[in-house]
Amino acid sequence: MIDKFKIACSIFIALLIVDQVIKFGFAHFGWGVQGPIISLQLAYNYGVAFSMFSFLAEYLKYIQLTLVIIGSFYLYKNQYLFKEYYLAIALLYAGGLSNILDRFTYGAVVDYVYWHYMFEFAIFNLADVLIDLAVALIIYKQFRNSKKSQETL
Protein backbone atom coordinates (compact mmCIF):
# COMPACT_ATOMS: atom_id res chain seq x y z
CA MET A 1 0.00 0.00 0.00
CA ILE A 2 2.83 2.41 0.88
CA ASP A 3 4.53 1.80 -2.49
CA LYS A 4 1.31 2.50 -4.40
CA PHE A 5 0.80 5.66 -2.35
CA LYS A 6 4.34 6.85 -3.18
CA ILE A 7 3.82 6.10 -6.87
CA ALA A 8 0.46 7.90 -6.88
CA CYS A 9 1.94 10.94 -5.09
CA SER A 10 4.87 11.09 -7.54
CA ILE A 11 2.56 10.91 -10.55
CA PHE A 12 0.23 13.48 -9.00
CA ILE A 13 3.00 15.99 -8.25
CA ALA A 14 4.73 15.57 -11.62
CA LEU A 15 1.53 15.98 -13.66
CA LEU A 16 0.28 18.88 -11.54
CA ILE A 17 3.56 20.73 -12.09
CA VAL A 18 3.64 20.02 -15.84
CA ASP A 19 0.04 21.18 -16.27
CA GLN A 20 0.59 24.34 -14.23
CA VAL A 21 3.79 25.25 -16.13
CA ILE A 22 2.00 24.88 -19.47
CA LYS A 23 -0.94 26.99 -18.27
CA PHE A 24 1.43 29.63 -16.87
CA GLY A 25 3.10 29.86 -20.30
CA PHE A 26 -0.20 30.41 -22.05
CA ALA A 27 -1.48 32.88 -19.45
CA HIS A 28 1.70 34.96 -19.05
CA PHE A 29 3.88 34.51 -22.14
CA GLY A 30 1.27 34.53 -24.88
CA TRP A 31 2.06 31.04 -26.12
CA GLY A 32 -0.03 29.98 -29.08
CA VAL A 33 0.14 28.29 -32.46
CA GLN A 34 -2.52 28.19 -35.17
CA GLY A 35 -2.75 24.88 -36.95
CA PRO A 36 -4.99 23.40 -39.65
CA ILE A 37 -6.50 20.79 -37.28
CA ILE A 38 -5.60 21.82 -33.75
CA SER A 39 -4.67 25.28 -32.51
CA LEU A 40 -3.04 26.12 -29.23
CA GLN A 41 -4.61 29.31 -27.96
CA LEU A 42 -5.47 30.77 -24.59
CA ALA A 43 -9.07 30.63 -23.39
CA TYR A 44 -10.55 31.01 -19.94
CA ASN A 45 -13.38 28.70 -18.93
CA TYR A 46 -15.53 30.13 -16.13
CA GLY A 47 -17.73 27.03 -15.98
CA VAL A 48 -17.05 23.32 -16.14
CA ALA A 49 -17.08 21.09 -19.24
CA PHE A 50 -18.35 23.02 -22.28
CA SER A 51 -18.69 26.11 -20.01
CA MET A 52 -21.69 24.64 -18.19
CA PHE A 53 -22.53 26.28 -14.87
CA SER A 54 -20.54 29.40 -15.74
CA PHE A 55 -23.13 31.38 -13.78
CA LEU A 56 -21.57 29.77 -10.68
CA ALA A 57 -18.07 30.96 -11.67
CA GLU A 58 -17.16 32.52 -8.32
CA TYR A 59 -18.50 29.56 -6.32
CA LEU A 60 -17.30 26.66 -8.48
CA LYS A 61 -13.84 26.58 -6.90
CA TYR A 62 -15.37 26.10 -3.45
CA ILE A 63 -17.90 23.54 -4.66
CA GLN A 64 -15.21 21.54 -6.45
CA LEU A 65 -12.78 21.77 -3.54
CA THR A 66 -15.52 20.52 -1.21
CA LEU A 67 -16.13 17.56 -3.53
CA VAL A 68 -12.40 16.72 -3.54
CA ILE A 69 -12.31 16.83 0.27
CA ILE A 70 -15.39 14.60 0.53
CA GLY A 71 -13.85 12.20 -1.99
CA SER A 72 -10.61 12.14 -0.02
CA PHE A 73 -12.45 11.25 3.20
CA TYR A 74 -14.28 8.52 1.31
CA LEU A 75 -10.99 7.10 0.00
CA TYR A 76 -9.50 7.25 3.48
CA LYS A 77 -12.43 5.25 4.87
CA ASN A 78 -12.31 2.79 1.94
CA GLN A 79 -8.58 2.31 1.41
CA TYR A 80 -9.10 -0.86 -0.61
CA LEU A 81 -10.42 1.40 -3.40
CA PHE A 82 -7.18 3.37 -3.45
CA LYS A 83 -5.24 0.11 -3.65
CA GLU A 84 -7.21 -0.94 -6.73
CA TYR A 85 -7.45 2.45 -8.47
CA TYR A 86 -4.34 4.32 -7.31
CA LEU A 87 -3.20 5.24 -10.84
CA ALA A 88 -6.62 6.56 -11.86
CA ILE A 89 -6.91 8.44 -8.57
CA ALA A 90 -3.50 10.09 -9.10
CA LEU A 91 -4.57 11.23 -12.58
CA LEU A 92 -7.97 12.39 -11.35
CA TYR A 93 -6.51 14.40 -8.47
CA ALA A 94 -3.76 15.93 -10.63
CA GLY A 95 -6.26 17.11 -13.24
CA GLY A 96 -8.97 18.13 -10.83
CA LEU A 97 -6.75 20.00 -8.39
CA SER A 98 -4.86 21.70 -11.20
CA ASN A 99 -8.13 23.07 -12.59
CA ILE A 100 -9.23 24.13 -9.11
CA LEU A 101 -5.87 25.87 -8.60
CA ASP A 102 -6.53 27.75 -11.87
CA ARG A 103 -9.80 29.03 -10.47
CA PHE A 104 -8.04 30.43 -7.41
CA THR A 105 -5.10 31.80 -9.44
CA TYR A 106 -6.74 33.10 -12.64
CA GLY A 107 -10.41 33.23 -11.72
CA ALA A 108 -11.15 30.57 -14.34
CA VAL A 109 -9.67 27.40 -15.80
CA VAL A 110 -6.91 28.02 -18.35
CA ASP A 111 -7.69 26.08 -21.54
CA TYR A 112 -5.51 26.03 -24.64
CA VAL A 113 -6.07 23.03 -26.96
CA TYR A 114 -8.64 23.89 -29.65
CA TRP A 115 -9.77 21.23 -32.13
CA HIS A 116 -11.32 22.86 -35.20
CA TYR A 117 -10.98 20.37 -38.06
CA MET A 118 -14.31 19.41 -39.71
CA PHE A 119 -16.18 20.57 -36.59
CA GLU A 120 -15.48 22.90 -33.73
CA PHE A 121 -14.84 21.19 -30.44
CA ALA A 122 -14.51 22.67 -26.98
CA ILE A 123 -11.17 24.11 -25.89
CA PHE A 124 -9.53 21.94 -23.25
CA ASN A 125 -6.23 21.40 -21.42
CA LEU A 126 -3.95 18.64 -20.15
CA ALA A 127 -5.82 18.47 -16.83
CA ASP A 128 -9.04 17.69 -18.70
CA VAL A 129 -7.28 14.88 -20.58
CA LEU A 130 -5.97 13.48 -17.28
CA ILE A 131 -9.48 13.48 -15.81
CA ASP A 132 -10.87 11.74 -18.91
CA LEU A 133 -8.06 9.18 -18.82
CA ALA A 134 -8.75 8.52 -15.12
CA VAL A 135 -12.43 7.91 -15.82
CA ALA A 136 -11.54 5.60 -18.74
CA LEU A 137 -9.19 3.61 -16.47
CA ILE A 138 -11.88 3.27 -13.81
CA ILE A 139 -14.45 2.10 -16.36
CA TYR A 140 -11.94 -0.36 -17.87
CA LYS A 141 -11.14 -1.83 -14.44
CA GLN A 142 -14.84 -2.08 -13.62
CA PHE A 143 -15.52 -4.01 -16.84
CA ARG A 144 -12.49 -6.22 -16.28
CA ASN A 145 -13.49 -6.96 -12.68
CA SER A 146 -17.09 -7.61 -13.73
CA LYS A 147 -15.93 -10.03 -16.41
CA LYS A 148 -13.66 -11.85 -13.92
CA SER A 149 -16.49 -12.21 -11.40
CA GLN A 150 -18.82 -13.58 -14.10
CA GLU A 151 -16.20 -16.13 -15.15
CA THR A 152 -15.91 -17.44 -11.61
CA LEU A 153 -19.65 -18.10 -11.39
PDB file of C-alpha atoms in Angstrom, residues 64-122:
ATOM      1  CA  GLN A  64     -15.213  21.545  -6.450  1.00  0.00           C
ATOM      2  CA  LEU A  65     -12.777  21.774  -3.539  1.00  0.00           C
ATOM      3  CA  THR A  66     -15.517  20.516  -1.209  1.00  0.00           C
ATOM      4  CA  LEU A  67     -16.127  17.562  -3.535  1.00  0.00           C
ATOM      5  CA  VAL A  68     -12.404  16.720  -3.535  1.00  0.00           C
ATOM      6  CA  ILE A  69     -12.307  16.830   0.268  1.00  0.00           C
ATOM      7  CA  ILE A  70     -15.391  14.605   0.525  1.00  0.00           C
ATOM      8  CA  GLY A  71     -13.847  12.198  -1.993  1.00  0.00           C
ATOM      9  CA  SER A  72     -10.610  12.140  -0.018  1.00  0.00           C
ATOM     10  CA  PHE A  73     -12.453  11.248   3.196  1.00  0.00           C
ATOM     11  CA  TYR A  74     -14.284   8.518   1.311  1.00  0.00           C
ATOM     12  CA  LEU A  75     -10.992   7.098   0.001  1.00  0.00           C
ATOM     13  CA  TYR A  76      -9.500   7.248   3.482  1.00  0.00           C
ATOM     14  CA  LYS A  77     -12.428   5.246   4.875  1.00  0.00           C
ATOM     15  CA  ASN A  78     -12.308   2.792   1.938  1.00  0.00           C
ATOM     16  CA  GLN A  79      -8.584   2.307   1.413  1.00  0.00           C
ATOM     17  CA  TYR A  80      -9.101  -0.859  -0.609  1.00  0.00           C
ATOM     18  CA  LEU A  81     -10.423   1.401  -3.405  1.00  0.00           C
ATOM     19  CA  PHE A  82      -7.184   3.368  -3.446  1.00  0.00           C
ATOM     20  CA  LYS A  83      -5.237   0.114  -3.653  1.00  0.00           C
ATOM     21  CA  GLU A  84      -7.211  -0.937  -6.729  1.00  0.00           C
ATOM     22  CA  TYR A  85      -7.453   2.453  -8.468  1.00  0.00           C
ATOM     23  CA  TYR A  86      -4.338   4.320  -7.313  1.00  0.00           C
ATOM     24  CA  LEU A  87      -3.201   5.245 -10.835  1.00  0.00           C
ATOM     25  CA  ALA A  88      -6.619   6.560 -11.862  1.00  0.00           C
ATOM     26  CA  ILE A  89      -6.910   8.440  -8.569  1.00  0.00           C
ATOM     27  CA  ALA A  90      -3.503  10.087  -9.097  1.00  0.00           C
ATOM     28  CA  LEU A  91      -4.569  11.226 -12.575  1.00  0.00           C
ATOM     29  CA  LEU A  92      -7.969  12.390 -11.352  1.00  0.00           C
ATOM     30  CA  TYR A  93      -6.513  14.399  -8.475  1.00  0.00           C
ATOM     31  CA  ALA A  94      -3.762  15.927 -10.632  1.00  0.00           C
ATOM     32  CA  GLY A  95      -6.259  17.108 -13.238  1.00  0.00           C
ATOM     33  CA  GLY A  96      -8.968  18.131 -10.825  1.00  0.00           C
ATOM     34  CA  LEU A  97      -6.745  19.999  -8.388  1.00  0.00           C
ATOM     35  CA  SER A  98      -4.859  21.699 -11.203  1.00  0.00           C
ATOM     36  CA  ASN A  99      -8.126  23.073 -12.591  1.00  0.00           C
ATOM     37  CA  ILE A 100      -9.232  24.129  -9.107  1.00  0.00           C
ATOM     38  CA  LEU A 101      -5.869  25.873  -8.605  1.00  0.00           C
ATOM     39  CA  ASP A 102      -6.526  27.752 -11.867  1.00  0.00           C
ATOM     40  CA  ARG A 103      -9.802  29.033 -10.472  1.00  0.00           C
ATOM     41  CA  PHE A 104      -8.039  30.430  -7.411  1.00  0.00           C
ATOM     42  CA  THR A 105      -5.096  31.802  -9.441  1.00  0.00           C
ATOM     43  CA  TYR A 106      -6.736  33.102 -12.638  1.00  0.00           C
ATOM     44  CA  GLY A 107     -10.412  33.234 -11.724  1.00  0.00           C
ATOM     45  CA  ALA A 108     -11.153  30.565 -14.337  1.00  0.00           C
ATOM     46  CA  VAL A 109      -9.674  27.398 -15.804  1.00  0.00           C
ATOM     47  CA  VAL A 110      -6.913  28.017 -18.354  1.00  0.00           C
ATOM     48  CA  ASP A 111      -7.689  26.082 -21.540  1.00  0.00           C
ATOM     49  CA  TYR A 112      -5.507  26.026 -24.640  1.00  0.00           C
ATOM     50  CA  VAL A 113      -6.073  23.029 -26.963  1.00  0.00           C
ATOM     51  CA  TYR A 114      -8.639  23.889 -29.646  1.00  0.00           C
ATOM     52  CA  TRP A 115      -9.773  21.232 -32.134  1.00  0.00           C
ATOM     53  CA  HIS A 116     -11.322  22.864 -35.202  1.00  0.00           C
ATOM     54  CA  TYR A 117     -10.976  20.372 -38.062  1.00  0.00           C
ATOM     55  CA  MET A 118     -14.312  19.412 -39.711  1.00  0.00           C
ATOM     56  CA  PHE A 119     -16.181  20.571 -36.588  1.00  0.00           C
ATOM     57  CA  GLU A 120     -15.476  22.902 -33.726  1.00  0.00           C
ATOM     58  CA  PHE A 121     -14.838  21.192 -30.442  1.00  0.00           C
ATOM     59  CA  ALA A 122     -14.506  22.667 -26.980  1.00  0.00           C
TER      60      ALA A 122
END
